[in-house]
mmCIF file of C-alpha atoms in Angstrom:
data_model
loop_
_atom_site.group_PDB
_atom_site.id
_atom_site.type_symbol
_atom_site.label_atom_id
_atom_site.label_comp_id
_atom_site.label_asym_id
_atom_site.label_seq_id
_atom_site.Cartn_x
_atom_site.Cartn_y
_atom_site.Cartn_z
ATOM 1 C CA UNK E 1387 3.574 19.384 -33.711
ATOM 2 C CA UNK E 1388 5.128 17.616 -30.752
ATOM 3 C CA UNK E 1389 6.648 19.762 -28.024
ATOM 4 C CA UNK E 1390 9.396 18.371 -25.840
ATOM 5 C CA UNK E 1391 9.197 19.353 -22.198
ATOM 6 C CA UNK E 1392 12.266 20.426 -20.314
ATOM 7 C CA UNK E 1393 14.672 17.599 -19.595
ATOM 8 C CA UNK E 1394 15.152 16.913 -15.932
ATOM 9 C CA UNK E 1395 18.497 15.780 -14.553
ATOM 10 C CA UNK E 1396 17.898 12.714 -12.430
ATOM 11 C CA UNK E 1397 19.735 12.614 -9.155
ATOM 12 C CA UNK E 1398 20.336 9.308 -7.470
ATOM 13 C CA UNK E 1399 19.377 7.146 -10.436
ATOM 14 C CA UNK E 1400 20.726 3.635 -10.127
ATOM 15 C CA UNK E 1401 23.531 2.542 -12.394
ATOM 16 C CA UNK E 1402 21.070 0.740 -14.624
ATOM 17 C CA UNK E 1403 19.695 4.150 -15.509
ATOM 18 C CA UNK E 1404 16.137 2.901 -15.465
ATOM 19 C CA UNK E 1405 14.514 4.528 -12.446
ATOM 20 C CA UNK E 1406 12.732 7.842 -12.137
ATOM 21 C CA UNK E 1407 13.344 9.415 -8.745
ATOM 22 C CA UNK E 1408 10.657 8.176 -6.385
ATOM 23 C CA UNK E 1409 9.082 6.227 -9.213
ATOM 24 C CA UNK E 1410 8.962 2.617 -10.343
ATOM 25 C CA UNK E 1411 10.652 -0.342 -8.704
ATOM 26 C CA UNK E 1412 14.327 -0.892 -9.451
ATOM 27 C CA UNK E 1413 13.550 -3.864 -11.698
ATOM 28 C CA UNK E 1414 11.093 -2.115 -13.976
ATOM 29 C CA UNK E 1415 12.075 -0.152 -17.065
ATOM 30 C CA UNK E 1416 10.575 3.229 -17.789
ATOM 31 C CA UNK E 1417 9.923 4.754 -21.220
ATOM 32 C CA UNK E 1418 12.269 7.226 -22.857
ATOM 33 C CA UNK E 1419 9.398 9.704 -22.869
ATOM 34 C CA UNK E 1420 5.679 9.988 -22.245
ATOM 35 C CA UNK E 1421 3.694 11.059 -25.325
ATOM 36 C CA UNK E 1422 0.516 13.005 -24.605
ATOM 37 C CA UNK E 1423 -2.178 14.150 -27.051
ATOM 38 C CA UNK E 1424 -4.671 16.880 -26.142
ATOM 39 C CA UNK E 1425 -7.182 19.011 -28.004
ATOM 40 C CA UNK E 1426 -6.614 22.734 -28.191
ATOM 41 C CA UNK E 1427 -8.981 24.634 -25.933
ATOM 42 C CA UNK E 1428 -10.620 24.035 -22.561
ATOM 43 C CA UNK E 1429 -10.329 20.243 -22.502
ATOM 44 C CA UNK E 1430 -6.574 20.723 -21.949
ATOM 45 C CA UNK E 1431 -6.960 23.167 -19.048
ATOM 46 C CA UNK E 1432 -6.408 20.574 -16.330
ATOM 47 C CA UNK E 1433 -3.042 19.654 -17.831
ATOM 48 C CA UNK E 1434 -1.471 23.128 -17.597
ATOM 49 C CA UNK E 1435 0.844 22.376 -14.618
ATOM 50 C CA UNK E 1436 1.886 19.055 -16.149
ATOM 51 C CA UNK E 1437 2.695 20.648 -19.509
ATOM 52 C CA UNK E 1438 4.619 23.367 -17.723
ATOM 53 C CA UNK E 1439 6.629 20.788 -15.757
ATOM 54 C CA UNK E 1440 7.540 18.950 -18.955
ATOM 55 C CA UNK E 1441 8.239 15.651 -17.207
ATOM 56 C CA UNK E 1442 6.722 12.837 -15.177
ATOM 57 C CA UNK E 1443 8.865 11.455 -12.355
ATOM 58 C CA UNK E 1444 11.977 12.457 -14.266
ATOM 59 C CA UNK E 1445 10.849 11.102 -17.641
ATOM 60 C CA UNK E 1446 10.472 13.777 -20.355
ATOM 61 C CA UNK E 1447 6.963 14.602 -21.510
ATOM 62 C CA UNK E 1448 6.251 15.189 -25.199
ATOM 63 C CA UNK E 1449 2.873 16.660 -26.008
ATOM 64 C CA UNK E 1450 0.842 17.557 -29.045
ATOM 65 C CA UNK E 1451 -2.076 19.994 -29.062
ATOM 66 C CA UNK E 1452 -4.382 19.068 -31.921
ATOM 67 C CA UNK E 1453 -7.097 21.270 -33.446
ATOM 68 C CA UNK E 1454 -9.422 18.521 -34.682
ATOM 69 C CA UNK E 1455 -10.508 15.045 -33.533
ATOM 70 C CA UNK E 1456 -9.291 13.440 -36.757
ATOM 71 C CA UNK E 1457 -5.687 14.312 -35.869
ATOM 72 C CA UNK E 1458 -6.027 12.648 -32.463
ATOM 73 C CA UNK E 1459 -7.690 9.647 -34.094
ATOM 74 C CA UNK E 1460 -4.816 9.264 -36.547
ATOM 75 C CA UNK E 1461 -2.278 9.339 -33.698
ATOM 76 C CA UNK E 1462 -4.183 6.668 -31.802
ATOM 77 C CA UNK E 1463 -4.736 4.416 -34.798
ATOM 78 C CA UNK E 1464 -1.012 4.618 -35.531
ATOM 79 C CA UNK E 1465 -0.115 3.979 -31.873
ATOM 80 C CA UNK E 1466 1.831 7.245 -31.785
ATOM 81 C CA UNK E 1467 0.644 8.490 -28.400
ATOM 82 C CA UNK E 1468 0.686 6.952 -24.926
ATOM 83 C CA UNK E 1469 -1.972 9.040 -23.204
ATOM 84 C CA UNK E 1470 -4.752 11.232 -24.578
ATOM 85 C CA UNK E 1471 -7.777 13.206 -23.416
ATOM 86 C CA UNK E 1472 -10.746 12.389 -25.650
ATOM 87 C CA UNK E 1473 -14.514 12.795 -25.781
ATOM 88 C CA UNK E 1474 -15.917 9.740 -24.019
ATOM 89 C CA UNK E 1475 -17.905 8.534 -27.009
ATOM 90 C CA UNK E 1476 -14.891 8.875 -29.328
ATOM 91 C CA UNK E 1477 -12.755 6.884 -26.893
ATOM 92 C CA UNK E 1478 -15.421 4.160 -26.779
ATOM 93 C CA UNK E 1479 -15.763 4.110 -30.557
ATOM 94 C CA UNK E 1480 -12.022 3.747 -31.075
ATOM 95 C CA UNK E 1481 -11.774 0.914 -28.554
ATOM 96 C CA UNK E 1482 -14.761 -0.870 -30.076
ATOM 97 C CA UNK E 1483 -13.055 -0.465 -33.440
ATOM 98 C CA UNK E 1484 -9.921 -2.273 -32.281
ATOM 99 C CA UNK E 1485 -7.674 0.520 -30.954
ATOM 100 C CA UNK E 1486 -6.364 -0.693 -27.600
ATOM 101 C CA UNK E 1487 -6.607 2.564 -25.669
ATOM 102 C CA UNK E 1488 -8.374 2.096 -22.363
ATOM 103 C CA UNK E 1489 -10.222 4.553 -20.213
ATOM 104 C CA UNK E 1490 -8.114 5.495 -17.193
ATOM 105 C CA UNK E 1491 -10.277 8.231 -15.700
ATOM 106 C CA UNK E 1492 -13.062 10.716 -16.227
ATOM 107 C CA UNK E 1493 -11.775 14.225 -16.172
ATOM 108 C CA UNK E 1494 -14.123 16.867 -17.558
ATOM 109 C CA UNK E 1495 -17.783 16.848 -16.559
ATOM 110 C CA UNK E 1496 -19.134 20.022 -18.102
ATOM 111 C CA UNK E 1497 -18.942 22.130 -21.249
ATOM 112 C CA UNK E 1498 -22.453 22.657 -22.584
ATOM 113 C CA UNK E 1499 -24.655 25.640 -21.808
ATOM 114 C CA UNK E 1500 -27.554 27.516 -23.339
ATOM 115 C CA UNK E 1501 -26.901 31.244 -23.608
ATOM 116 C CA UNK E 1502 -29.878 33.567 -23.964
ATOM 117 C CA UNK E 1503 -31.042 37.092 -23.115
ATOM 118 C CA UNK E 1504 -32.691 35.815 -19.922
ATOM 119 C CA UNK E 1505 -32.852 32.669 -17.778
ATOM 120 C CA UNK E 1506 -35.197 30.111 -19.300
ATOM 121 C CA UNK E 1507 -36.270 26.544 -18.619
ATOM 122 C CA UNK E 1508 -36.324 23.750 -21.163
ATOM 123 C CA UNK E 1509 -40.103 24.054 -21.230
ATOM 124 C CA UNK E 1510 -39.757 27.777 -21.864
ATOM 125 C CA UNK E 1511 -37.999 27.089 -25.165
ATOM 126 C CA UNK E 1512 -41.211 25.870 -26.807
ATOM 127 C CA UNK E 1513 -41.910 28.029 -29.848
ATOM 128 C CA UNK E 1514 -38.363 29.432 -29.970
ATOM 129 C CA UNK E 1515 -35.511 28.896 -32.404
ATOM 130 C CA UNK E 1516 -32.395 27.491 -30.744
ATOM 131 C CA UNK E 1517 -29.118 27.302 -32.632
ATOM 132 C CA UNK E 1518 -27.199 24.076 -32.075
ATOM 133 C CA UNK E 1519 -23.660 23.408 -33.392
ATOM 134 C CA UNK E 1520 -23.595 20.245 -35.484
ATOM 135 C CA UNK E 1521 -26.592 18.047 -36.217
ATOM 136 C CA UNK E 1522 -25.979 14.590 -34.792
ATOM 137 C CA UNK E 1523 -23.002 15.742 -32.719
ATOM 138 C CA UNK E 1524 -23.057 14.919 -29.022
ATOM 139 C CA UNK E 1525 -24.347 18.368 -27.880
ATOM 140 C CA UNK E 1526 -27.282 17.942 -30.257
ATOM 141 C CA UNK E 1527 -27.978 14.397 -29.053
ATOM 142 C CA UNK E 1528 -27.887 15.418 -25.391
ATOM 143 C CA UNK E 1529 -30.146 18.407 -26.013
ATOM 144 C CA UNK E 1530 -32.694 16.408 -28.012
ATOM 145 C CA UNK E 1531 -32.698 13.682 -25.358
ATOM 146 C CA UNK E 1532 -33.511 16.244 -22.663
ATOM 147 C CA UNK E 1533 -36.273 17.851 -24.730
ATOM 148 C CA UNK E 1534 -37.812 14.442 -25.354
ATOM 149 C CA UNK E 1535 -37.570 13.385 -21.706
ATOM 150 C CA UNK E 1536 -39.351 16.569 -20.631
ATOM 151 C CA UNK E 1537 -41.948 16.271 -23.367
ATOM 152 C CA UNK E 1538 -41.027 19.674 -24.789
ATOM 153 C CA UNK E 1539 -42.294 20.217 -28.329
ATOM 154 C CA UNK E 1540 -42.199 23.093 -30.768
ATOM 155 C CA UNK E 1541 -38.512 23.969 -30.369
ATOM 156 C CA UNK E 1542 -36.992 24.831 -33.748
ATOM 157 C CA UNK E 1543 -33.429 23.519 -33.872
ATOM 158 C CA UNK E 1544 -31.181 25.392 -36.297
ATOM 159 C CA UNK E 1545 -27.952 23.641 -37.329
ATOM 160 C CA UNK E 1546 -26.852 26.149 -39.947
ATOM 161 C CA UNK E 1547 -23.755 27.436 -38.127
ATOM 162 C CA UNK E 1548 -20.607 25.605 -36.934
ATOM 163 C CA UNK E 1549 -19.431 26.271 -33.333
ATOM 164 C CA UNK E 1550 -17.044 29.130 -34.152
ATOM 165 C CA UNK E 1551 -19.484 30.720 -36.603
ATOM 166 C CA UNK E 1552 -22.328 30.367 -34.135
ATOM 167 C CA UNK E 1553 -20.294 32.037 -31.404
ATOM 168 C CA UNK E 1554 -19.501 34.914 -33.769
ATOM 169 C CA UNK E 1555 -23.177 35.306 -34.659
ATOM 170 C CA UNK E 1556 -24.137 35.353 -30.978
ATOM 171 C CA UNK E 1557 -21.417 37.892 -30.175
ATOM 172 C CA UNK E 1558 -22.633 40.101 -33.045
ATOM 173 C CA UNK E 1559 -26.202 40.050 -31.739
ATOM 174 C CA UNK E 1560 -27.547 38.031 -34.684
ATOM 175 C CA UNK E 1561 -28.477 35.021 -32.528
ATOM 176 C CA UNK E 1562 -29.992 35.107 -29.048
ATOM 177 C CA UNK E 1563 -30.635 31.462 -28.132
ATOM 178 C CA UNK E 1564 -27.679 29.159 -28.669
ATOM 179 C CA UNK E 1565 -26.318 25.929 -27.272
ATOM 180 C CA UNK E 1566 -22.573 26.437 -26.907
ATOM 181 C CA UNK E 1567 -19.593 24.642 -25.378
ATOM 182 C CA UNK E 1568 -16.760 26.313 -23.551
ATOM 183 C CA UNK E 1569 -14.691 28.361 -24.372
ATOM 184 C CA UNK E 1570 -17.317 29.935 -26.645
ATOM 185 C CA UNK E 1571 -19.637 30.512 -23.679
ATOM 186 C CA UNK E 1572 -17.049 32.619 -21.866
ATOM 187 C CA UNK E 1573 -16.132 34.473 -25.057
ATOM 188 C CA UNK E 1574 -19.677 35.532 -25.942
ATOM 189 C CA UNK E 1575 -20.524 36.466 -22.354
ATOM 190 C CA UNK E 1576 -17.471 38.737 -22.319
ATOM 191 C CA UNK E 1577 -18.683 40.475 -25.487
ATOM 192 C CA UNK E 1578 -22.424 40.744 -24.788
ATOM 193 C CA UNK E 1579 -23.494 42.050 -21.418
ATOM 194 C CA UNK E 1580 -27.157 41.324 -22.190
ATOM 195 C CA UNK E 1581 -26.584 37.548 -22.339
ATOM 196 C CA UNK E 1582 -26.689 35.066 -19.479
ATOM 197 C CA UNK E 1583 -26.183 31.350 -19.055
ATOM 198 C CA UNK E 1584 -29.853 30.451 -19.362
ATOM 199 C CA UNK E 1585 -29.355 26.910 -18.136
ATOM 200 C CA UNK E 1586 -26.710 24.292 -17.540
ATOM 201 C CA UNK E 1587 -27.154 21.132 -19.622
ATOM 202 C CA UNK E 1588 -25.057 19.168 -17.135
ATOM 203 C CA UNK E 1589 -27.486 19.970 -14.314
ATOM 204 C CA UNK E 1590 -30.476 19.150 -16.526
ATOM 205 C CA UNK E 1591 -28.899 15.837 -17.514
ATOM 206 C CA UNK E 1592 -28.187 14.822 -13.929
ATOM 207 C CA UNK E 1593 -31.739 15.723 -12.949
ATOM 208 C CA UNK E 1594 -33.134 13.398 -15.618
ATOM 209 C CA UNK E 1595 -30.592 10.558 -15.615
ATOM 210 C CA UNK E 1596 -29.371 10.556 -12.025
ATOM 211 C CA UNK E 1597 -25.670 10.499 -12.922
ATOM 212 C CA UNK E 1598 -23.301 13.276 -14.060
ATOM 213 C CA UNK E 1599 -22.841 14.016 -17.750
ATOM 214 C CA UNK E 1600 -19.512 12.514 -18.814
ATOM 215 C CA UNK E 1601 -17.733 14.425 -21.557
ATOM 216 C CA UNK E 1602 -13.943 14.075 -21.635
ATOM 217 C CA UNK E 1603 -11.936 11.116 -20.399
ATOM 218 C CA UNK E 1604 -8.275 10.152 -20.197
ATOM 219 C CA UNK E 1605 -7.175 7.083 -22.134
ATOM 220 C CA UNK E 1606 -3.920 5.154 -21.981
ATOM 221 C CA UNK E 1607 -2.407 2.820 -24.540
ATOM 222 C CA UNK E 1608 -2.829 -0.831 -23.557
ATOM 223 C CA UNK E 1609 0.766 -1.621 -24.474
ATOM 224 C CA UNK E 1610 1.995 1.212 -22.223
ATOM 225 C CA UNK E 1611 -0.004 -0.238 -19.317
ATOM 226 C CA UNK E 1612 1.461 -3.682 -19.877
ATOM 227 C CA UNK E 1613 5.077 -2.561 -20.263
ATOM 228 C CA UNK E 1614 5.149 0.053 -17.498
ATOM 229 C CA UNK E 1615 2.466 -0.842 -14.931
ATOM 230 C CA UNK E 1616 4.269 0.756 -11.991
ATOM 231 C CA UNK E 1617 5.400 3.832 -13.897
ATOM 232 C CA UNK E 1618 1.845 4.277 -15.176
ATOM 233 C CA UNK E 1619 0.854 4.974 -11.568
ATOM 234 C CA UNK E 1620 3.321 7.875 -11.602
ATOM 235 C CA UNK E 1621 1.742 9.206 -14.789
ATOM 236 C CA UNK E 1622 -1.739 8.879 -13.360
ATOM 237 C CA UNK E 1623 -0.695 10.594 -10.146
ATOM 238 C CA UNK E 1624 0.904 13.454 -12.089
ATOM 239 C CA UNK E 1625 -2.261 13.983 -14.147
ATOM 240 C CA UNK E 1626 -4.489 13.893 -11.081
ATOM 241 C CA UNK E 1627 -2.281 16.366 -9.221
ATOM 242 C CA UNK E 1628 -2.203 18.672 -12.247
ATOM 243 C CA UNK E 1629 -6.002 18.740 -12.458
ATOM 244 C CA UNK E 1630 -6.318 19.317 -8.715
ATOM 245 C CA UNK E 1631 -3.859 22.207 -8.889
ATOM 246 C CA UNK E 1632 -5.838 23.930 -11.650
ATOM 247 C CA UNK E 1633 -9.098 23.597 -9.726
ATOM 248 C CA UNK E 1634 -7.521 24.770 -6.465
ATOM 249 C CA UNK E 1635 -5.685 27.742 -7.986
ATOM 250 C CA UNK E 1636 -7.231 28.777 -11.326
ATOM 251 C CA UNK E 1637 -5.604 32.211 -11.164
ATOM 252 C CA UNK E 1638 -2.158 30.684 -10.824
ATOM 253 C CA UNK E 1639 -2.776 28.082 -13.524
ATOM 254 C CA UNK E 1640 -4.101 30.565 -16.068
ATOM 255 C CA UNK E 1641 -1.140 32.893 -15.583
ATOM 256 C CA UNK E 1642 1.074 30.216 -17.146
ATOM 257 C CA UNK E 1643 2.431 30.859 -20.673
ATOM 258 C CA UNK E 1644 1.086 27.396 -21.544
ATOM 259 C CA UNK E 1645 -2.426 28.885 -21.692
ATOM 260 C CA UNK E 1646 -1.633 30.771 -24.885
ATOM 261 C CA UNK E 1647 -0.510 27.513 -26.523
ATOM 262 C CA UNK E 1648 -3.997 26.148 -25.823
ATOM 263 C CA UNK E 1649 -5.483 28.895 -27.996
ATOM 264 C CA UNK E 1650 -6.972 30.732 -25.011
ATOM 265 C CA UNK E 1651 -6.381 34.003 -23.223
ATOM 266 C CA UNK E 1652 -5.798 33.961 -19.486
ATOM 267 C CA UNK E 1653 -9.102 35.775 -18.932
ATOM 268 C CA UNK E 1654 -11.172 33.330 -20.985
ATOM 269 C CA UNK E 1655 -9.396 30.324 -19.471
ATOM 270 C CA UNK E 1656 -10.038 31.626 -15.952
ATOM 271 C CA UNK E 1657 -13.729 32.159 -16.712
ATOM 272 C CA UNK E 1658 -14.077 28.737 -18.351
ATOM 273 C CA UNK E 1659 -12.509 26.609 -15.601
ATOM 274 C CA UNK E 1660 -15.499 26.574 -13.195
ATOM 275 C CA UNK E 1661 -17.905 25.756 -16.033
ATOM 276 C CA UNK E 1662 -15.725 22.851 -17.217
ATOM 277 C CA UNK E 1663 -16.229 20.974 -13.934
ATOM 278 C CA UNK E 1664 -12.759 19.471 -13.833
ATOM 279 C CA UNK E 1665 -12.481 16.467 -11.532
ATOM 280 C CA UNK E 1666 -10.304 13.355 -11.787
ATOM 281 C CA UNK E 1667 -12.370 10.217 -11.147
ATOM 282 C CA UNK E 1668 -10.838 6.759 -11.781
ATOM 283 C CA UNK E 1669 -12.487 4.844 -14.596
ATOM 284 C CA UNK E 1670 -14.013 2.076 -12.510
ATOM 285 C CA UNK E 1671 -15.638 4.634 -10.202
ATOM 286 C CA UNK E 1672 -17.013 6.581 -13.170
ATOM 287 C CA UNK E 1673 -18.305 3.539 -15.043
ATOM 288 C CA UNK E 1674 -21.966 3.909 -14.065
ATOM 289 C CA UNK E 1675 -22.092 7.524 -15.260
ATOM 290 C CA UNK E 1676 -20.161 6.696 -18.432
ATOM 291 C CA UNK E 1677 -22.482 3.838 -19.338
ATOM 292 C CA UNK E 1678 -25.568 5.982 -18.711
ATOM 293 C CA UNK E 1679 -24.226 8.566 -21.156
ATOM 294 C CA UNK E 1680 -23.049 6.079 -23.769
ATOM 295 C CA UNK E 1681 -26.355 4.233 -23.457
ATOM 296 C CA UNK E 1682 -28.262 7.342 -24.536
ATOM 297 C CA UNK E 1683 -25.900 7.920 -27.456
ATOM 298 C CA UNK E 1684 -26.223 4.262 -28.404
ATOM 299 C CA UNK E 1685 -29.983 4.721 -28.656
ATOM 300 C CA UNK E 1686 -29.852 7.940 -30.692
ATOM 301 C CA UNK E 1687 -26.719 7.361 -32.795
ATOM 302 C CA UNK E 1688 -25.167 3.883 -32.375
ATOM 303 C CA UNK E 1689 -22.223 4.722 -34.616
ATOM 304 C CA UNK E 1690 -21.122 7.505 -32.280
ATOM 305 C CA UNK E 1691 -19.987 4.917 -29.714
ATOM 306 C CA UNK E 1692 -18.981 2.120 -32.056
ATOM 307 C CA UNK E 1693 -22.258 0.204 -31.893
ATOM 308 C CA UNK E 1694 -21.949 -1.175 -28.353
ATOM 309 C CA UNK E 1695 -20.990 -0.333 -24.807
ATOM 310 C CA UNK E 1696 -17.299 -1.086 -24.213
ATOM 311 C CA UNK E 1697 -16.589 -4.195 -22.102
ATOM 312 C CA UNK E 1698 -15.448 -4.150 -18.489
ATOM 313 C CA UNK E 1699 -11.773 -4.427 -19.450
ATOM 314 C CA UNK E 1700 -11.952 -1.004 -21.107
ATOM 315 C CA UNK E 1701 -12.080 0.535 -17.648
ATOM 316 C CA UNK E 1702 -8.582 0.567 -16.155
ATOM 317 C CA UNK E 1703 -8.288 -0.674 -12.575
#
């Protein structure tokens, strides 16, 4: 369901009625609205101030919070959104499949953690059963890559529970070793005092690969870039400022009523923000890290990235 942000009365708009205050040049049109698609949950946390503002440089913002990737995919394939936050491999797969949505920036650099009764190394998992949500999903691929790189054998990977079911089993004390993404990490830690974050998959990845683990990126419709190149800079600036505000003041951001719309409580959102590693990095600057990540996925599951690394033009200047 699309939500329309508050309309902003523009003061000092030229007679042509085309300029956002402080925005694009007087000869460039701006859209009637900016359409934004986000997943419910922690990947939308950096957008809280922007969603609360409901506009970009005077142009109304419409946003949709989707529960599943297939909904976001349908919006993109139909060209019904201008900007979206997507898993990096999904964004690459869609572009390789012909959807002209280009990577504008990396945004979320962390989500995956192993929770356990005590701190443990990858090598210390030998002989243990570790529950992993979704065989062949990106958390599984990253985890198996790290085990292989370290030469760790004898880890029994159990894929029998989906993410929500796995989190419930951990919270109920039925599972002790589990690979979980946020916000499930924060939820189970709040319910079980005997659990800790045993290790950070992002840190393990960077130790092995030499670049950060890229997880969620921001994409923009190619047609939007072409029609509104100057206004796009306003959109990009608004997103970057929103993310910075959340990182700088997580208490203030998570007190917003928008948090509840994301399917999170203020307490869980506040706990999850540091572990999400939110940081806006322009696409061209993030390219090396993105290609390192996609290269591993390409080796383990070529279909997960669309069979090839995206070309240079995928990365927005």
